[in-house]
PDB file of C-alpha atoms and ligand atoms in Angstrom:
ATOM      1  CA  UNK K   1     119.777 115.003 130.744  1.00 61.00           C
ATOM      2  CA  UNK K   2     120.009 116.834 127.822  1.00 78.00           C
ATOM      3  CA  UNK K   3     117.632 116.641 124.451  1.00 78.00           C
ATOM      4  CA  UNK K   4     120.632 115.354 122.489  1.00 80.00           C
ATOM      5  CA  UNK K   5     121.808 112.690 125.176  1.00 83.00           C
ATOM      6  CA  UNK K   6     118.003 111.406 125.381  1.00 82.00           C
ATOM      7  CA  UNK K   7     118.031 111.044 121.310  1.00 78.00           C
ATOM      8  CA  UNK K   8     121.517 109.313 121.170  1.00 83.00           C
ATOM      9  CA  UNK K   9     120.416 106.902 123.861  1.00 87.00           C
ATOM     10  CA  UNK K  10     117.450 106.220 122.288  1.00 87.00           C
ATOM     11  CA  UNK K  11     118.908 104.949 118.892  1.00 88.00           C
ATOM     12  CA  UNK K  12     121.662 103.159 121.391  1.00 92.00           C
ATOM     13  CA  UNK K  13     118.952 101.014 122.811  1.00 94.00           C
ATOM     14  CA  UNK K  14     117.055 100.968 119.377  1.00 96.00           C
ATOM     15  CA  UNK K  15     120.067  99.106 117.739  1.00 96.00           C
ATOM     16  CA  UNK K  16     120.161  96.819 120.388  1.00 97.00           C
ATOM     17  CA  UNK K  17     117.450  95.494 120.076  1.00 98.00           C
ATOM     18  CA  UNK K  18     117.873  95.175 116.790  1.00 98.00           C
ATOM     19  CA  UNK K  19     120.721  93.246 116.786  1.00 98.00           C
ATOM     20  CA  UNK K  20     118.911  91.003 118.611  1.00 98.00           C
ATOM     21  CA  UNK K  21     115.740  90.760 116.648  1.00 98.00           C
ATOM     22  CA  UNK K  22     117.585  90.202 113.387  1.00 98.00           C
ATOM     23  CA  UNK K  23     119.750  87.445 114.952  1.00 98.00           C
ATOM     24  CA  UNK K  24     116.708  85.794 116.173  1.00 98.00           C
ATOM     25  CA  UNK K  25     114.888  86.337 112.476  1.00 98.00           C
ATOM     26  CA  UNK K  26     118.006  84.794 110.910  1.00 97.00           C
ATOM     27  CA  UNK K  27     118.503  81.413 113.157  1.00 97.00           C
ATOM     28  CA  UNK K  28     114.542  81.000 112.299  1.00 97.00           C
ATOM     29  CA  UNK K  29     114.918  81.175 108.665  1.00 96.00           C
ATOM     30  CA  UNK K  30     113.035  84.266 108.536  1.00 98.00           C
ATOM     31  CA  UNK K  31     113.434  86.530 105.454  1.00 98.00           C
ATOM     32  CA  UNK K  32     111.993  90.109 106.646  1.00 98.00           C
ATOM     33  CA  UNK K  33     111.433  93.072 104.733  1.00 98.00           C
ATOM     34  CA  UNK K  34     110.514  96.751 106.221  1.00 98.00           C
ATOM     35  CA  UNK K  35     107.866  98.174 103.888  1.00 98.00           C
ATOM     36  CA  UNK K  36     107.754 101.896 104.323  1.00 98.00           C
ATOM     37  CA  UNK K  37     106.308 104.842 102.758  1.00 98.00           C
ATOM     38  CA  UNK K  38     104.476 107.912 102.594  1.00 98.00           C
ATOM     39  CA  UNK K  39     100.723 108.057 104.147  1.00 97.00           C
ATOM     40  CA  UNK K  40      98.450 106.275 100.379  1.00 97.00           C
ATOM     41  CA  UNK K  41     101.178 105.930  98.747  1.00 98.00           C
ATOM     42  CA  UNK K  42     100.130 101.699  97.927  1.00 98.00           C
ATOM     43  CA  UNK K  43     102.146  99.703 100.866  1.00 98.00           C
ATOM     44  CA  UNK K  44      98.944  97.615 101.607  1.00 97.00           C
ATOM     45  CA  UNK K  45      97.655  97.400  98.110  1.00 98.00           C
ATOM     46  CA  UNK K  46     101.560  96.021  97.207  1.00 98.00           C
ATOM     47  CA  UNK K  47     101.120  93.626 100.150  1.00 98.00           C
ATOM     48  CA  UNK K  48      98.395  92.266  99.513  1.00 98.00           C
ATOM     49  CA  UNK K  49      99.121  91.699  95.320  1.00 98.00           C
ATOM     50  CA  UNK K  50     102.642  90.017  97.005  1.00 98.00           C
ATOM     51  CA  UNK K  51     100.626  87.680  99.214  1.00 98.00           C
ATOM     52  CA  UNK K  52      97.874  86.641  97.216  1.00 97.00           C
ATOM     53  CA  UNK K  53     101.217  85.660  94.339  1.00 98.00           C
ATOM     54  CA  UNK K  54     103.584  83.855  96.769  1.00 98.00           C
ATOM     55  CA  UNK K  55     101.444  82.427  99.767  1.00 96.00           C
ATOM     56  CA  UNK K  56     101.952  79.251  97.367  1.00 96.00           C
ATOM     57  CA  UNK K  57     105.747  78.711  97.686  1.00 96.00           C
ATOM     58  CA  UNK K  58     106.429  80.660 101.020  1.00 97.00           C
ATOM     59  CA  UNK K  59     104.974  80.542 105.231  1.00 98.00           C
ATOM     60  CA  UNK K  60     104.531  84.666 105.055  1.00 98.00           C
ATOM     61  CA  UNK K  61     103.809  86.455 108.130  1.00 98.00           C
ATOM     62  CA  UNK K  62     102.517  89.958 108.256  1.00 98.00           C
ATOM     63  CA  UNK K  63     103.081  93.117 111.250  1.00 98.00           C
ATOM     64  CA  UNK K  64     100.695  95.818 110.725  1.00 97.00           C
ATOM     65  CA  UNK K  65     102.295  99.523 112.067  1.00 96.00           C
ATOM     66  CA  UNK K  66      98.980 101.679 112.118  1.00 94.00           C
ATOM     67  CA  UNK K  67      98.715 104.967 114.187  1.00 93.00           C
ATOM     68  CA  UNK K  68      95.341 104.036 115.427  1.00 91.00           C
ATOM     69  CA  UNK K  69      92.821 101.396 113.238  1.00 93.00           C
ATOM     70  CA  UNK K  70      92.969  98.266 112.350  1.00 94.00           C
ATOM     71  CA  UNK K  71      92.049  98.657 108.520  1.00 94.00           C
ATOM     72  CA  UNK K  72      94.941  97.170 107.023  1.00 95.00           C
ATOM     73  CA  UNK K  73      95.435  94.392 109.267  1.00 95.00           C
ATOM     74  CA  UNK K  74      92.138  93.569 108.573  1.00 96.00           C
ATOM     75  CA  UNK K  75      92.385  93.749 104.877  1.00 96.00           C
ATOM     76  CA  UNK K  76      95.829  91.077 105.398  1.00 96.00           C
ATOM     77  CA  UNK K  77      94.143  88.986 107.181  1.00 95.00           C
ATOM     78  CA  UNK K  78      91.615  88.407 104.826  1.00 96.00           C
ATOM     79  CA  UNK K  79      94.143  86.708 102.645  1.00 96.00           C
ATOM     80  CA  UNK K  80      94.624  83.915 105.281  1.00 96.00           C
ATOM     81  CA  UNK K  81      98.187  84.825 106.532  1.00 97.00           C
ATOM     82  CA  UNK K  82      98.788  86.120 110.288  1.00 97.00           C
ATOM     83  CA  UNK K  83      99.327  89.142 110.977  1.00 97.00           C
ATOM     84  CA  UNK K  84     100.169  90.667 114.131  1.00 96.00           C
ATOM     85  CA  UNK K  85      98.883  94.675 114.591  1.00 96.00           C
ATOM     86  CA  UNK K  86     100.959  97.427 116.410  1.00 95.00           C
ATOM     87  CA  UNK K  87      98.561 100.386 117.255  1.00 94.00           C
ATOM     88  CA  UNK K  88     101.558 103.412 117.809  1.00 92.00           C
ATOM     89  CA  UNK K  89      98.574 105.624 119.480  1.00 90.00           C
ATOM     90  CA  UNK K  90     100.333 107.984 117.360  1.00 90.00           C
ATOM     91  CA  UNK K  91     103.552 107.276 117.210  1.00 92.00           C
ATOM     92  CA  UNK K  92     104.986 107.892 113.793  1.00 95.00           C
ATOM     93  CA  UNK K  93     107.405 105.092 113.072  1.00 96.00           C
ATOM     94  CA  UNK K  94     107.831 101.424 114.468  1.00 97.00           C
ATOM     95  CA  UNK K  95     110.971 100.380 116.435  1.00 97.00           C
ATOM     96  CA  UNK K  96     112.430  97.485 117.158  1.00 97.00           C
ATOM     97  CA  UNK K  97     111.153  97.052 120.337  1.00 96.00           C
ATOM     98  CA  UNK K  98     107.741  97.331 118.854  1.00 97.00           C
ATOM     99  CA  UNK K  99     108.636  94.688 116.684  1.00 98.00           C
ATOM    100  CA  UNK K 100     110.057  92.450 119.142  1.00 98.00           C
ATOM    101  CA  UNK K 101     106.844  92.222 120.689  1.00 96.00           C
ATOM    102  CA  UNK K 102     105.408  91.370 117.739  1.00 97.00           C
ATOM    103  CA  UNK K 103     107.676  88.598 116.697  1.00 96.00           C
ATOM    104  CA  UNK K 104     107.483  86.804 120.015  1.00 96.00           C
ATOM    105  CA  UNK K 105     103.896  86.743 119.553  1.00 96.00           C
ATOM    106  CA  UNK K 106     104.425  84.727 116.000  1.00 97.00           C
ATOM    107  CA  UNK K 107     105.747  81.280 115.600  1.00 97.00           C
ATOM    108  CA  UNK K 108     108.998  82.283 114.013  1.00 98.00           C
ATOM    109  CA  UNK K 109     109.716  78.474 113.174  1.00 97.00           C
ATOM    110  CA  UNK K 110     106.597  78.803 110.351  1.00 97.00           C
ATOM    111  CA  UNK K 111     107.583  81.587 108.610  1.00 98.00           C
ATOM    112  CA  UNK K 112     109.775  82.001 105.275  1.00 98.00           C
ATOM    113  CA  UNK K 113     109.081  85.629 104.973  1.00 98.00           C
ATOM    114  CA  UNK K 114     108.145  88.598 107.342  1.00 98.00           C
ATOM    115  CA  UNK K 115     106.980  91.678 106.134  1.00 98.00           C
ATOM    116  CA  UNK K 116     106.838  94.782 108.085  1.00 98.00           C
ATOM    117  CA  UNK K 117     104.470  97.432 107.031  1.00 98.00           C
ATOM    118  CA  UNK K 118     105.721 100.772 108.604  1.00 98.00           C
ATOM    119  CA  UNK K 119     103.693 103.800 109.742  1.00 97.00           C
ATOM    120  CA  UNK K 120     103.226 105.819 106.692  1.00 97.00           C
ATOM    121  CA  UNK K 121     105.960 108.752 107.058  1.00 97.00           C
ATOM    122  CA  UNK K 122     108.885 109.154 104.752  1.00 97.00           C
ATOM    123  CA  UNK K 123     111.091 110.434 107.912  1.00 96.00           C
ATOM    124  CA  UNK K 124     111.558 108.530 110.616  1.00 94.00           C
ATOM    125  CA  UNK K 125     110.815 104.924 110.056  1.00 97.00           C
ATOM    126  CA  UNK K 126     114.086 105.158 107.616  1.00 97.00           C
ATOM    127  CA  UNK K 127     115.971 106.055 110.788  1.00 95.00           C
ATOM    128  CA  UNK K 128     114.880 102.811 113.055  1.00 96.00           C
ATOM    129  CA  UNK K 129     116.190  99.744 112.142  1.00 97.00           C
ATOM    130  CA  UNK K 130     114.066  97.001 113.781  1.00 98.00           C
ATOM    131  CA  UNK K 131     115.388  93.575 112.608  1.00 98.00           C
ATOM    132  CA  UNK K 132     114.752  93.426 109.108  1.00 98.00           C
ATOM    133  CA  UNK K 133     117.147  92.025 106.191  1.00 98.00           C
ATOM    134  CA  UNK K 134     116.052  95.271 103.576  1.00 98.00           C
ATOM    135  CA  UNK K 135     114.026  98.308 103.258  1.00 98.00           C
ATOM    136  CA  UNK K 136     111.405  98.324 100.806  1.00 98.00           C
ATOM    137  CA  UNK K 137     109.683 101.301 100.121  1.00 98.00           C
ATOM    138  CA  UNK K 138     106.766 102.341  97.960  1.00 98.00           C
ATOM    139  CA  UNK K 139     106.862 106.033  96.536  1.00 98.00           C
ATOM    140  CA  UNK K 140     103.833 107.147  94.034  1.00 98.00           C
ATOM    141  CA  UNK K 141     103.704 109.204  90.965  1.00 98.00           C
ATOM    142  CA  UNK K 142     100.503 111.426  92.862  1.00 98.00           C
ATOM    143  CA  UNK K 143     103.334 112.716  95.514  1.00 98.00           C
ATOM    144  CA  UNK K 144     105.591 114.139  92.926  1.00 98.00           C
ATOM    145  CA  UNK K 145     108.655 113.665  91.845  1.00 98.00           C
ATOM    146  CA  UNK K 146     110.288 115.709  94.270  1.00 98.00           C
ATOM    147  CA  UNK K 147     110.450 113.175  96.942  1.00 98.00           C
ATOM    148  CA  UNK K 148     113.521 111.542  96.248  1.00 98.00           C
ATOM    149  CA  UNK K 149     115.665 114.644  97.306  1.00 98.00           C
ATOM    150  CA  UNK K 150     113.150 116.002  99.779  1.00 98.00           C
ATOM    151  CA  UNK K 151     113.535 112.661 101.715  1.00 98.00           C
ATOM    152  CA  UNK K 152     116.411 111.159 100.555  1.00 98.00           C
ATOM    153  CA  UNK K 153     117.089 108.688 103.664  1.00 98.00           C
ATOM    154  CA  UNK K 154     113.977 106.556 102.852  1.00 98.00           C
ATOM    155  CA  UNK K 155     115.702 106.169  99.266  1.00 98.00           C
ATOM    156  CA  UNK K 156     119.113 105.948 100.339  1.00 98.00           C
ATOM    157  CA  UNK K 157     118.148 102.588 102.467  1.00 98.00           C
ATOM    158  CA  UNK K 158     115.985 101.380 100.210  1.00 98.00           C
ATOM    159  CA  UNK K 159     117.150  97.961  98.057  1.00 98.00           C
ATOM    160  CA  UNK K 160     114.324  98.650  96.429  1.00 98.00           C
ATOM    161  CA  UNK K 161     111.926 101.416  95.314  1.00 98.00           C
ATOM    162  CA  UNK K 162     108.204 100.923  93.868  1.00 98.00           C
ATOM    163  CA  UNK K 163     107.445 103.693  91.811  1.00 98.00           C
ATOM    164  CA  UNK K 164     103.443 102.915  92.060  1.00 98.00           C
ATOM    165  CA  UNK K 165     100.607 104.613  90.536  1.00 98.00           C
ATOM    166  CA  UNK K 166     102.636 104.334  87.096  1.00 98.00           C
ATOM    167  CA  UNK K 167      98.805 104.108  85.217  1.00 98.00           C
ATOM    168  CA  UNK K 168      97.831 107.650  86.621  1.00 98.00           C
ATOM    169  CA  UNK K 169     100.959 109.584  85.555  1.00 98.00           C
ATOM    170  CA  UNK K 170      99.506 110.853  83.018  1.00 97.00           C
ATOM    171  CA  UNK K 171      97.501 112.891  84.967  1.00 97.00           C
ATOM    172  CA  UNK K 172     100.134 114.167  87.014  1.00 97.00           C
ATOM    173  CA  UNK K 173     102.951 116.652  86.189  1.00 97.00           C
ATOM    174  CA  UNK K 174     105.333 113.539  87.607  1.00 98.00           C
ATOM    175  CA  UNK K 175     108.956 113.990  85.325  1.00 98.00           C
ATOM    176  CA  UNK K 176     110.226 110.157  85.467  1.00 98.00           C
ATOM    177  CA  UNK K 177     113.665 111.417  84.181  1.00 98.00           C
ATOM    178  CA  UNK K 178     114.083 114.054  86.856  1.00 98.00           C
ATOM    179  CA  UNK K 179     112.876 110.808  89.266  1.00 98.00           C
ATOM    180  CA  UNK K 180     115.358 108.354  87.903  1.00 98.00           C
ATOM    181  CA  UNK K 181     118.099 110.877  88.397  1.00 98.00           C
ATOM    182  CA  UNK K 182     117.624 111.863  91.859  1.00 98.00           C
ATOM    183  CA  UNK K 183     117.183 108.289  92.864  1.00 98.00           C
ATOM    184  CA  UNK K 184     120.548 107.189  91.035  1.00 98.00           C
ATOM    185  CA  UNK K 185     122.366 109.800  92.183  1.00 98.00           C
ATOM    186  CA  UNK K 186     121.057 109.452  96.175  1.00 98.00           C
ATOM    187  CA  UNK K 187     120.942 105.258  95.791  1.00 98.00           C
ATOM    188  CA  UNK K 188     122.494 103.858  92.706  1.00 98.00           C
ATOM    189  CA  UNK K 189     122.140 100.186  93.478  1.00 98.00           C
ATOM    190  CA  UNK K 190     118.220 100.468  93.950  1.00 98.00           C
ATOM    191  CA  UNK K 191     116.053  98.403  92.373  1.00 98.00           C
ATOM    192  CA  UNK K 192     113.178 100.415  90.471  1.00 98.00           C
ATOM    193  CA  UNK K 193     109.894  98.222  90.298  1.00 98.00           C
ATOM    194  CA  UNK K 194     107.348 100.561  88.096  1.00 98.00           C
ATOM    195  CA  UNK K 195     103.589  98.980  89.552  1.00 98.00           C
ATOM    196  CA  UNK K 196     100.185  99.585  88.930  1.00 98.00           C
ATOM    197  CA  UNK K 197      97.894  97.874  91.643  1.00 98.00           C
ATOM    198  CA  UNK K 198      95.029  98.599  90.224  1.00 97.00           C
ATOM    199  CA  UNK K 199      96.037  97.436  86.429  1.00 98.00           C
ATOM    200  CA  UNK K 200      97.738  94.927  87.889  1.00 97.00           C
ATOM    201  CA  UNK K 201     101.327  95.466  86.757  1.00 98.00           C
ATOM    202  CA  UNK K 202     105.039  95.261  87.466  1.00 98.00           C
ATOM    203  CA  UNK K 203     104.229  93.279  90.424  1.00 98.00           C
ATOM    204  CA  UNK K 204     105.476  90.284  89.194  1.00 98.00           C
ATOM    205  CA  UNK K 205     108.766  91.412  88.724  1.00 98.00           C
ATOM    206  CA  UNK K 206     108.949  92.619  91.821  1.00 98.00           C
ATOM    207  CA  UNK K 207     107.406  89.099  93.868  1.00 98.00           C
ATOM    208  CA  UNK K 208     110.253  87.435  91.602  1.00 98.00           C
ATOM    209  CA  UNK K 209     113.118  90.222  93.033  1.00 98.00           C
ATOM    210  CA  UNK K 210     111.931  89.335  96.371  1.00 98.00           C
ATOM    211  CA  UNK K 211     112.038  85.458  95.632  1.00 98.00           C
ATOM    212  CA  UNK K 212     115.247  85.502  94.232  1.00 97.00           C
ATOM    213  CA  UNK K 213     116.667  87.954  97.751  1.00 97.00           C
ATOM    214  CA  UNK K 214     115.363  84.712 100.046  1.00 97.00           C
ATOM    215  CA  UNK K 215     116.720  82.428  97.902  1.00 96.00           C
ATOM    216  CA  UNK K 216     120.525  84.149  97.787  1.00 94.00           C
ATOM    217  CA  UNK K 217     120.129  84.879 101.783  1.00 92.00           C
ATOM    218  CA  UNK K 218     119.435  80.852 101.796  1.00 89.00           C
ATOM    219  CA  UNK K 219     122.711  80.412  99.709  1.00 89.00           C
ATOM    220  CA  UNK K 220     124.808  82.455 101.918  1.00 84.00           C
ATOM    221  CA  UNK K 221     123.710  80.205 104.775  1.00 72.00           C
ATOM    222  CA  UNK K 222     122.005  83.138 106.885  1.00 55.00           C
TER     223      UNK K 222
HETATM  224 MG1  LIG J   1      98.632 100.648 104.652  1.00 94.04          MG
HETATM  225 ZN1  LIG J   2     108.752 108.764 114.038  1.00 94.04          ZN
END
C-alpha cells in the first residue's frame, strides 16, 4: 500500500471513531473541550486556574496526553478531579482512539465537562478530531507572534485562543497588532482570552466563555 493510501485510511478510521466518541459524550451530557498547544506554552497552568474556579458548579473530568511522564496528571489530580493519563511513548498528538480508551475508563454519567489536554505540538493534534465539542488552544507571547500564520490550522479550529503570558510581553518583541491580524484574518470568529496565570488574570472571562458554551449546548438539547 502506498504512503498516501496508509495516511487517508488512517484519518478514515480516525473520524470514525470520532463520530462515535462524540455521540457517546453528547447522550452523557458531556461538554468536552480539546486543549492544545505548543510544548510551555500554559495548557496545565490554564487547567488547573479553570478547575480550581468551576469544580463548584460543574462534575469536570480531566485526560492527560503526555509523551512520557506523568507530571501534569499529577499536578490535576491534586485538585481532586479524575483524570485519566495517556502516555503516547512518543507519539505527538492524541486520537480518538486514544481517547476512547480513556472515556470508557471514566464514568461518563458524572461528568458536566471533559477536558482534553493534547500533546504539546501546534501540528498535528489540530488535524485529529477525537470527540470533542471545540478546540481550545493556548498560544504565548514568549513564542512570538509569528505563530498564527506559521501554524495556522491550530488557529483556524480554534473557538477560542488564549493569548497567555500577557504580563511578560514586555519583555518580548511580541507585536499584538500584527497577532490580532493574522488571527482575524486565518479565524475571524475566535474568541481572544488575554491571561496571565501567574498574575492571575483574564481567566475569569474565559471560565465564564466556557460556562456560557455548556449552557447554550444544554439549550440546543445536545
Ligand atoms: Mg501540560
Ligand atoms: Zn502527531
Amino acid at each position: 500500500m502506498s504512503e498516501i493510501k496508509v495516511i487517508t485510511n488512517m484519518l478514515k478510521v480516525n473520524e470514525e471513531i470520532n463520530v462515535q466518541n462524540r455521540r457517546m459524550l453528547t447522550e452523557k451530557g458531556v461538554y468536552t473541550i480539546n486543549l492544545m498547544s505548543a510544548p510551555g506554552a500554559g495548557k496545565t497552568s490554564i487547567l488547573e486556574k479553570l478547575i480550581s474556579r468551576l469544580k463548584g458548579d460543574l462534575r469536570i473530568a480531566v485526560v492527560e496526553g503526555d509523551l512520557y511522564t506523568t507530571k501534569d496528571a499529577q499536578r490535576i489530580e491534586a485538585h481532586g478531579v479524575p483524570v485519566v493519563q495517556i502516555n503516547t511513548e512518543g507519539a505527538c498528538h492524541l486520537d480518538a482512539s486514544l481517547i476512547k480508551d480513556a472515556i470508557d475508563s471514566l464514568n461518563l454519567n458524572e461528568i458536566d465537562l471533559l477536558i482534553i489536554e493534547n500533546i504539546g505540538n501546534l501540528v498535528c493534534p489540530a488535524e485529529f478530531e477525537v470527540g470533542e465539542d471545540i478546540k481550545v488552544m493556548v498560544s504565548s507571547t514568549t513564542e512570538g507572534n509569528d505563530k498564527p500564520l506559521k501554524y495556522p490550522l491550530m488557529y483556524e479550529k480554534s473557538s477560542a485562543i488564549i493569548l497567555n503570558k500577557i504580563d511578560l510581553t514586555e519583555f518580548t518583541n511580541f507585536d499584538k497588532q500584527e497577532f490580532y491580524k493574522d488571527v482575524k484574518s486565518i479565524n475571524a470568529d475566535a474568541v481572544v482570552f488575554e491571561t496571565s496565570c501567574t498574575k492571575d488574570s483574564g481567566i475569569d472571562e474565559f471560565c465564564l466563555w466556557v460556562k456560557n458554551k455548556i449552557d447554550e449546548n444544554k439549550a440546543k438539547g445536545c
